[in-house]
Short mmCIF file of C-alpha atoms in Angstrom, two decimals:
data_model
loop_
_atom_site.label_atom_id
_atom_site.label_comp_id
_atom_site.label_asym_id
_atom_site.label_seq_id
_atom_site.Cartn_x
_atom_site.Cartn_y
_atom_site.Cartn_z
CA UNK A 21 19.82 -46.73 17.17
CA UNK A 22 21.39 -50.51 15.85
CA UNK A 23 22.56 -51.50 12.99
CA UNK A 24 21.21 -55.28 12.62
CA UNK A 25 22.90 -57.01 9.71
CA UNK A 26 19.81 -59.00 8.09
CA UNK A 27 18.81 -61.60 5.94
CA UNK A 28 16.07 -61.25 4.06
CA UNK A 29 15.46 -63.65 1.23
CA UNK A 30 18.59 -65.04 1.26
CA UNK A 31 20.26 -61.47 0.67
CA UNK A 32 22.75 -59.66 2.91
CA UNK A 33 20.77 -56.67 4.75
CA UNK A 34 21.69 -53.59 6.57
CA UNK A 35 19.40 -51.27 8.33
CA UNK A 36 20.46 -49.35 11.17
CA UNK A 37 17.00 -48.49 12.73
CA UNK A 38 16.08 -48.02 16.64
CA UNK A 39 15.88 -51.63 18.29
CA UNK A 40 11.88 -51.54 18.89
CA UNK A 41 11.35 -50.84 15.50
CA UNK A 42 8.85 -53.39 14.34
CA UNK A 43 10.79 -55.91 11.50
CA UNK A 44 7.19 -55.14 9.05
CA UNK A 45 8.60 -51.21 9.09
CA UNK A 46 12.06 -52.24 8.44
CA UNK A 47 11.31 -53.83 4.97
CA UNK A 48 8.85 -51.46 4.43
CA UNK A 49 10.42 -48.43 5.02
CA UNK A 50 14.41 -48.59 5.05
CA UNK A 51 14.45 -51.52 2.85
CA UNK A 52 11.37 -50.95 0.66
CA UNK A 53 9.94 -54.03 0.52
CA UNK A 54 6.45 -52.66 0.27
CA UNK A 55 4.56 -56.32 -0.38
CA UNK A 56 4.46 -57.33 3.33
CA UNK A 57 1.04 -55.11 4.36
CA UNK A 58 0.26 -53.11 7.32
CA UNK A 59 -3.08 -54.12 9.06
CA UNK A 60 -3.70 -53.81 11.80
CA UNK A 61 -0.75 -53.28 14.35
CA UNK A 62 -1.31 -55.58 16.72
CA UNK A 63 -0.55 -58.77 15.17
CA UNK A 64 -4.68 -59.46 14.98
CA UNK A 65 -5.26 -59.81 10.71
CA UNK A 66 -2.13 -61.27 8.80
CA UNK A 67 -1.47 -58.95 6.37
CA UNK A 68 2.42 -58.73 8.30
CA UNK A 69 3.35 -62.64 7.54
CA UNK A 70 6.74 -63.08 6.65
CA UNK A 71 8.55 -65.89 7.23
CA UNK A 72 11.59 -66.38 9.96
CA UNK A 73 13.56 -69.19 10.17
CA UNK A 74 10.42 -70.78 8.05
CA UNK A 75 7.96 -69.72 10.15
CA UNK A 76 5.05 -68.03 9.49
CA UNK A 77 5.62 -64.95 11.52
CA UNK A 78 3.12 -61.36 12.80
CA UNK A 79 6.50 -59.17 11.10
CA UNK A 80 4.54 -56.22 12.78
CA UNK A 81 4.76 -56.87 16.20
CA UNK A 82 8.63 -58.96 16.45
CA UNK A 83 11.25 -55.86 17.06
CA UNK A 84 14.18 -56.15 14.37
CA UNK A 85 16.27 -56.23 17.90
CA UNK A 86 14.97 -60.03 18.06
CA UNK A 87 15.23 -61.26 15.00
CA UNK A 88 18.94 -62.13 15.31
CA UNK A 89 20.50 -64.29 11.87
CA UNK A 90 17.01 -65.96 11.26
CA UNK A 91 17.02 -66.10 7.60
CA UNK A 92 13.23 -63.52 6.05
CA UNK A 93 11.73 -64.77 3.55
CA UNK A 94 8.55 -62.39 2.29
CA UNK A 95 6.13 -62.19 -0.52
CA UNK A 96 8.73 -61.01 -2.99
CA UNK A 97 10.35 -64.08 -3.16
CA UNK A 98 7.65 -66.82 -3.70
CA UNK A 99 7.64 -67.37 -6.96
CA UNK A 100 10.90 -68.86 -6.94
CA UNK A 101 9.36 -71.06 -3.83
CA UNK A 102 8.05 -73.97 -5.74
CA UNK A 103 5.44 -73.87 -3.35
CA UNK A 104 4.88 -70.18 -3.06
CA UNK A 105 5.00 -70.50 -7.21
CA UNK A 106 1.59 -73.51 -7.15
CA UNK A 107 -0.44 -71.29 -4.42
CA UNK A 108 0.07 -68.48 -6.98
CA UNK A 109 -1.12 -70.80 -9.62
CA UNK A 110 -3.88 -71.82 -7.50
CA UNK A 111 -4.45 -67.91 -6.20
CA UNK A 112 -4.89 -66.74 -9.97
CA UNK A 113 -7.07 -69.92 -11.05
CA UNK A 114 -9.20 -69.57 -8.36
CA UNK A 115 -9.38 -65.72 -9.29
CA UNK A 116 -9.32 -65.59 -5.66
CA UNK A 117 -8.53 -61.95 -5.18
CA UNK A 118 -10.67 -58.70 -4.79
CA UNK A 119 -9.21 -55.69 -2.98
CA UNK A 120 -6.11 -57.85 -2.76
CA UNK A 121 -4.35 -55.85 0.40
CA UNK A 122 -4.42 -59.26 3.09
CA UNK A 123 -3.50 -61.62 0.19
CA UNK A 124 0.43 -60.64 0.29
CA UNK A 125 -0.47 -62.72 4.50
CA UNK A 126 -2.89 -65.19 2.74
CA UNK A 127 -0.57 -66.62 0.76
CA UNK A 128 2.69 -66.98 3.43
CA UNK A 129 0.56 -68.63 5.42
CA UNK A 130 -0.89 -70.74 3.00
CA UNK A 131 2.18 -71.17 2.18
CA UNK A 132 3.31 -72.01 5.38
CA UNK A 133 0.78 -74.20 5.73
CA UNK A 134 1.56 -76.69 3.12
CA UNK A 135 5.45 -76.65 3.39
CA UNK A 136 4.67 -77.81 7.47
CA UNK A 137 1.75 -80.23 6.11
CA UNK A 138 1.20 -80.89 2.10
CA UNK A 139 -1.99 -82.57 2.20
CA UNK A 140 -4.12 -80.16 5.00
CA UNK A 141 -7.79 -81.32 6.02
CA UNK A 142 -10.59 -78.04 5.29
CA UNK A 143 -10.03 -78.30 9.53
CA UNK A 144 -6.71 -78.48 9.00
CA UNK A 145 -7.07 -74.87 6.52
CA UNK A 146 -9.51 -73.17 8.61
CA UNK A 147 -7.17 -73.41 12.02
CA UNK A 148 -4.24 -71.96 9.83
CA UNK A 149 -5.82 -69.77 8.00
CA UNK A 150 -8.16 -68.43 10.79
CA UNK A 151 -6.03 -65.65 11.74
CA UNK A 152 -5.97 -63.65 8.12
CA UNK A 153 -8.88 -61.43 7.80
CA UNK A 154 -9.80 -60.62 4.15
CA UNK A 155 -12.38 -58.31 4.49
CA UNK A 156 -14.05 -59.34 1.46
CA UNK A 157 -14.37 -62.52 2.54
CA UNK A 158 -12.40 -64.89 -0.38
CA UNK A 159 -12.29 -67.50 1.94
CA UNK A 160 -13.78 -70.00 -0.06
CA UNK A 161 -11.39 -69.17 -2.54
CA UNK A 162 -8.28 -68.89 -0.24
CA UNK A 163 -9.92 -72.47 0.71
CA UNK A 164 -10.45 -73.34 -2.69
CA UNK A 165 -6.91 -72.71 -3.35
CA UNK A 166 -5.06 -73.81 -1.40
CA UNK A 167 -6.67 -76.92 -1.91
CA UNK A 168 -6.21 -77.11 -5.53
CA UNK A 169 -2.33 -76.21 -4.62
CA UNK A 170 -2.11 -79.34 -2.29
CA UNK A 171 -2.68 -81.38 -4.79
CA UNK A 172 -0.68 -79.95 -7.67
CA UNK A 173 1.88 -79.82 -5.53
CA UNK A 174 1.24 -83.52 -4.86
CA UNK A 175 0.84 -84.43 -8.73
CA UNK A 176 4.78 -83.15 -8.95
CA UNK A 177 5.91 -85.16 -6.14
CA UNK A 178 4.87 -88.14 -8.37
CA UNK A 179 6.44 -87.39 -11.29
CA UNK B 24 20.07 -67.19 87.48
CA UNK B 25 17.05 -67.58 89.67
CA UNK B 26 14.83 -70.42 89.13
CA UNK B 27 12.16 -67.87 87.84
CA UNK B 28 13.41 -65.79 85.70
CA UNK B 29 15.32 -69.04 84.14
CA UNK B 30 11.93 -70.63 83.93
CA UNK B 31 10.96 -66.69 82.26
CA UNK B 32 13.02 -67.41 80.01
CA UNK B 33 12.06 -70.71 79.20
CA UNK B 34 8.80 -69.94 78.76
CA UNK B 35 9.63 -66.68 76.45
CA UNK B 36 12.14 -69.00 74.33
CA UNK B 37 9.09 -71.50 73.36
CA UNK B 38 6.80 -68.23 73.15
CA UNK B 39 8.99 -67.63 69.96
CA UNK B 40 9.79 -71.14 67.94
CA UNK B 41 6.03 -71.32 68.27
CA UNK B 42 5.74 -68.04 66.82
CA UNK B 43 8.48 -69.01 64.05
CA UNK B 44 6.41 -72.26 63.36
CA UNK B 45 3.79 -70.42 63.08
CA UNK B 46 4.89 -67.93 60.76
CA UNK B 47 6.18 -70.55 58.60
CA UNK B 48 2.92 -72.52 57.84
CA UNK B 49 1.96 -68.46 57.12
CA UNK B 50 5.36 -67.87 55.42
CA UNK B 51 7.10 -70.71 52.86
CA UNK B 52 10.59 -68.86 52.69
CA UNK B 53 10.05 -68.83 57.15
CA UNK B 54 8.65 -72.12 57.18
CA UNK B 55 11.72 -73.94 54.97
CA UNK B 56 14.22 -71.52 57.33
CA UNK B 57 12.53 -73.27 60.83
CA UNK B 58 13.08 -76.46 58.99
CA UNK B 59 16.42 -75.25 58.38
CA UNK B 60 16.96 -74.72 62.30
CA UNK B 61 15.67 -77.97 63.45
CA UNK B 62 17.05 -80.23 60.12
CA UNK B 63 13.44 -81.53 59.89
CA UNK B 64 11.38 -82.24 56.89
CA UNK B 65 8.14 -79.32 57.19
CA UNK B 66 5.10 -81.18 58.54
CA UNK B 67 1.67 -82.30 56.76
CA UNK B 68 0.25 -78.86 57.65
CA UNK B 69 3.13 -76.40 57.23
CA UNK B 70 3.73 -78.49 53.75
CA UNK B 71 -0.40 -77.82 53.19
CA UNK B 72 -0.19 -74.18 54.23
CA UNK B 73 3.16 -73.59 51.57
CA UNK B 74 1.56 -75.75 49.21
CA UNK B 75 -1.73 -72.63 49.34
CA UNK B 76 1.07 -70.29 48.76
CA UNK B 77 2.25 -72.70 45.37
CA UNK B 78 -1.93 -72.82 44.24
CA UNK B 79 -2.04 -68.87 44.65
CA UNK B 80 0.70 -68.74 42.14
CA UNK B 81 -1.05 -71.48 39.40
CA UNK B 82 -4.00 -70.04 39.36
CA UNK B 83 -3.53 -66.28 38.78
CA UNK B 84 -3.75 -65.15 35.00
CA UNK B 85 -0.34 -65.31 33.77
CA UNK B 86 0.15 -69.00 34.91
CA UNK B 87 -3.27 -70.04 34.36
CA UNK B 88 -3.88 -68.66 31.06
CA UNK B 89 -1.64 -71.29 29.53
CA UNK B 90 -3.47 -74.58 31.83
CA UNK B 91 -6.87 -73.78 30.30
CA UNK B 92 -9.16 -76.84 29.08
CA UNK B 93 -9.71 -75.90 26.71
CA UNK B 94 -8.50 -75.92 22.97
CA UNK B 95 -7.01 -72.52 22.89
CA UNK B 96 -5.23 -70.20 25.59
CA UNK B 97 -6.33 -67.31 26.53
CA UNK B 98 -5.28 -63.47 27.75
CA UNK B 99 -5.12 -60.71 30.20
CA UNK B 100 -6.64 -61.46 33.62
CA UNK B 101 -9.53 -61.71 32.83
CA UNK B 102 -8.79 -64.34 31.03
CA UNK B 103 -10.90 -63.94 27.87
CA UNK B 104 -10.58 -66.43 24.59
CA UNK B 105 -7.11 -65.48 22.88
CA UNK B 106 -7.26 -62.89 20.09
CA UNK B 107 -7.01 -64.18 16.00
CA UNK B 108 -8.65 -67.54 16.39
CA UNK B 109 -5.15 -68.91 18.26
CA UNK B 110 -5.54 -72.49 18.54
CA UNK B 111 -4.27 -75.10 20.74
CA UNK B 112 -2.82 -77.32 18.04
CA UNK B 113 -1.44 -81.05 18.88
CA UNK B 114 1.31 -80.28 20.83
CA UNK B 115 0.03 -77.35 22.25
CA UNK B 116 2.16 -75.36 20.45
CA UNK B 117 -0.34 -73.71 17.71
CA UNK B 118 -0.85 -75.46 14.03
CA UNK B 119 0.91 -74.75 10.91
CA UNK B 120 0.44 -71.39 9.89
CA UNK B 121 -0.45 -69.66 13.63
CA UNK B 122 1.87 -71.66 15.28
CA UNK B 123 2.86 -70.39 18.89
CA UNK B 124 5.86 -68.37 17.71
CA UNK B 125 4.43 -66.73 15.22
CA UNK B 126 3.89 -64.19 17.25
CA UNK B 127 5.07 -64.72 21.21
CA UNK B 128 9.53 -64.55 20.88
CA UNK B 129 11.76 -65.89 23.12
CA UNK B 130 12.27 -62.61 25.63
CA UNK B 131 9.26 -60.16 25.54
CA UNK B 132 8.77 -57.30 23.14
CA UNK B 133 7.89 -54.74 25.18
CA UNK B 134 7.54 -51.89 22.21
CA UNK B 135 3.99 -53.87 20.70
CA UNK B 136 3.41 -55.32 23.85
CA UNK B 137 3.83 -59.11 22.24
CA UNK B 138 4.72 -61.08 26.11
CA UNK B 139 7.75 -64.10 24.96
CA UNK B 140 9.34 -65.89 26.52
CA UNK B 141 11.84 -69.47 25.18
CA UNK B 142 9.42 -72.36 24.08
CA UNK B 143 6.09 -70.30 24.54
CA UNK B 144 3.33 -73.55 24.56
CA UNK B 145 0.08 -74.67 26.14
CA UNK B 146 0.93 -77.13 28.52
CA UNK B 147 -1.07 -80.14 28.07
CA UNK B 148 -3.72 -81.09 29.12
CA UNK B 149 -3.06 -83.24 31.54
CA UNK B 150 -2.26 -80.11 33.37
CA UNK B 151 -5.04 -78.08 33.18
CA UNK B 152 -6.21 -76.31 35.80
CA UNK B 153 -10.19 -75.05 35.12
CA UNK B 154 -13.06 -77.64 34.16
CA UNK B 155 -14.39 -77.63 30.16
CA UNK B 156 -16.49 -74.35 31.69
CA UNK B 157 -13.39 -72.81 32.61
CA UNK B 158 -13.78 -72.24 35.98
CA UNK B 159 -10.35 -73.10 37.98
CA UNK B 160 -10.58 -76.19 39.87
CA UNK B 161 -10.40 -76.38 43.61
CA UNK B 162 -7.17 -76.17 45.63
CA UNK B 163 -7.28 -80.20 46.32
CA UNK B 164 -7.55 -80.81 42.62
CA UNK B 165 -4.60 -78.83 41.09
CA UNK B 166 -2.45 -80.40 43.65
CA UNK B 167 -4.08 -84.24 42.42
CA UNK B 168 -3.19 -83.00 38.50
CA UNK B 169 0.34 -81.82 39.74
CA UNK B 170 1.23 -84.69 41.62
CA UNK B 171 -0.15 -87.12 39.64
CA UNK B 172 3.83 -88.84 37.80
CA UNK B 173 1.33 -90.32 35.03
CA UNK B 174 0.20 -86.72 34.07
CA UNK B 175 3.01 -84.48 35.14
CA UNK B 176 5.96 -85.96 32.61
CA UNK B 177 7.00 -87.99 34.86
CA UNK B 178 8.35 -85.01 37.85
CA UNK B 179 8.59 -86.31 41.86
CA UNK B 180 9.01 -83.18 44.53
CA UNK B 181 12.85 -82.42 43.80
CA UNK B 182 11.50 -82.11 39.94
CA UNK B 183 8.75 -79.46 40.82
CA UNK B 184 11.02 -78.16 42.40
CA UNK B 185 13.38 -77.53 39.79
CA UNK B 186 10.68 -77.43 36.96
CA UNK B 187 9.25 -74.25 39.28
CA UNK B 188 12.99 -72.72 39.62
CA UNK B 189 14.23 -73.13 36.14
CA UNK B 190 11.48 -73.70 33.50
CA UNK B 191 11.79 -70.34 31.32
CA UNK B 192 7.63 -70.04 30.68
CA UNK B 193 7.93 -70.35 34.61
CA UNK B 194 10.07 -67.80 34.94
CA UNK B 195 8.12 -65.37 32.56
CA UNK B 196 5.43 -65.28 34.86
CA UNK B 197 7.52 -63.16 37.88
CA UNK B 198 8.41 -60.63 34.44
CA UNK B 199 5.78 -60.94 32.30
CA UNK B 200 6.24 -57.71 30.13
CA UNK B 201 4.16 -54.84 29.20
CA UNK B 202 1.00 -54.44 27.92
CA UNK B 203 0.24 -52.43 24.58
CA UNK B 204 -0.75 -50.15 25.91
CA UNK B 205 3.02 -50.00 28.26
CA UNK B 206 1.45 -50.48 31.35
CA UNK B 207 2.40 -53.63 32.93
CA UNK B 208 1.59 -57.29 33.19
CA UNK B 209 0.01 -58.27 36.39
CA UNK B 210 2.22 -60.36 39.11
CA UNK B 211 1.34 -63.67 40.65
CA UNK B 212 1.05 -63.07 44.69
CA UNK B 213 4.11 -64.62 45.49
CA UNK B 214 7.89 -63.04 44.06
CA UNK B 215 9.30 -66.77 42.23
CA UNK B 216 11.92 -66.30 45.47
CA UNK B 217 9.00 -67.51 47.63
CA UNK B 218 7.45 -69.42 45.06
CA UNK B 219 10.09 -71.31 44.55
CA UNK B 220 10.73 -71.34 48.29
CA UNK B 221 6.90 -72.23 48.93
CA UNK B 222 7.15 -75.18 46.34
CA UNK B 223 9.97 -76.56 48.21
CA UNK B 224 8.60 -76.11 51.37
CA UNK B 225 5.83 -78.03 50.01
CA UNK B 226 7.88 -80.95 48.05
CA UNK B 227 9.61 -81.93 51.24
CA UNK B 228 6.89 -82.05 53.78
CA UNK B 229 5.87 -85.28 50.75
CA UNK B 230 3.88 -82.92 48.82
CA UNK B 231 0.42 -83.11 50.70
CA UNK B 232 -2.67 -82.27 49.60
CA UNK B 233 -5.70 -80.86 51.00
CA UNK B 234 -9.16 -83.48 51.75
CA UNK B 235 -11.55 -83.15 49.77
CA UNK B 236 -12.67 -82.26 46.18
#
């Protein structure tokens, strides 16, 4: 066991866990932040996506010992993030969610995409979101919502 | 010392030297030692032998899986397409929400089976060691690519030695960590020290490349 000082959504947090514990389980079990989901456990589905130092990261395969001082942002912080808020609004507007299980990861990936690339093409969206699986197959609505959020954010920048 | 004994010793010495040179041709580290003894650059033949050792490493899965000709990396000893729809991206580092570093950290994560090293990325397409059908390129083809300074980031012989000696992802190939099932990943056919020594011998011999296609 070892003690780690983490910064999660801007707040300092301290956990004492085995160094091999994946970040996902630190968030869910130790910090009781259950918005980030467990899907496959092998980085194949994207449900566990968080932002680690601004980079969309699969928290299920990152041992907490490798996080170091990098800030962690989770789905719980998206409502307060301008891009995250726009994406969530677009998600509602397009009624994206079906069962909803994968959507935290989908939104975290979509936000990472739009922060890096405010006007993505359909190919950009397909490539960036290609690692986030949705068993309800809401892919068309996800793409439309990202395009909508991109347009909305573009309008806000122009104002 | 009688004349006949002297001749016998002389013959034995020549035989030993010949053995040393021959061993050097097939063993890069020995070749370098042999070259050092005579304080001369290795011969072209020794360089070619050393290159074959280098080539054997370059085409091992730990190296060639990221020296692809495709728009995606490969993985595993069978060099299958990387899972999760990972793509190359414009700089070989993936795309915004699906970068290499989305999973690959700066060191191996043996508890989760994800390999890692600093700056995880694909080699540029100019350094592909496969043809578009994913067939491994020949020794001559790879050698020509590696020595073409318009393709290799303008590296000369010492630069290539340094690259093989110090580049974190090259070094990773020799300490590739464990798979998700806990078994160790297959290593390249040489140790890192042997690989660097072979590269040095080849570079000192003038970076000769095999003839032909």
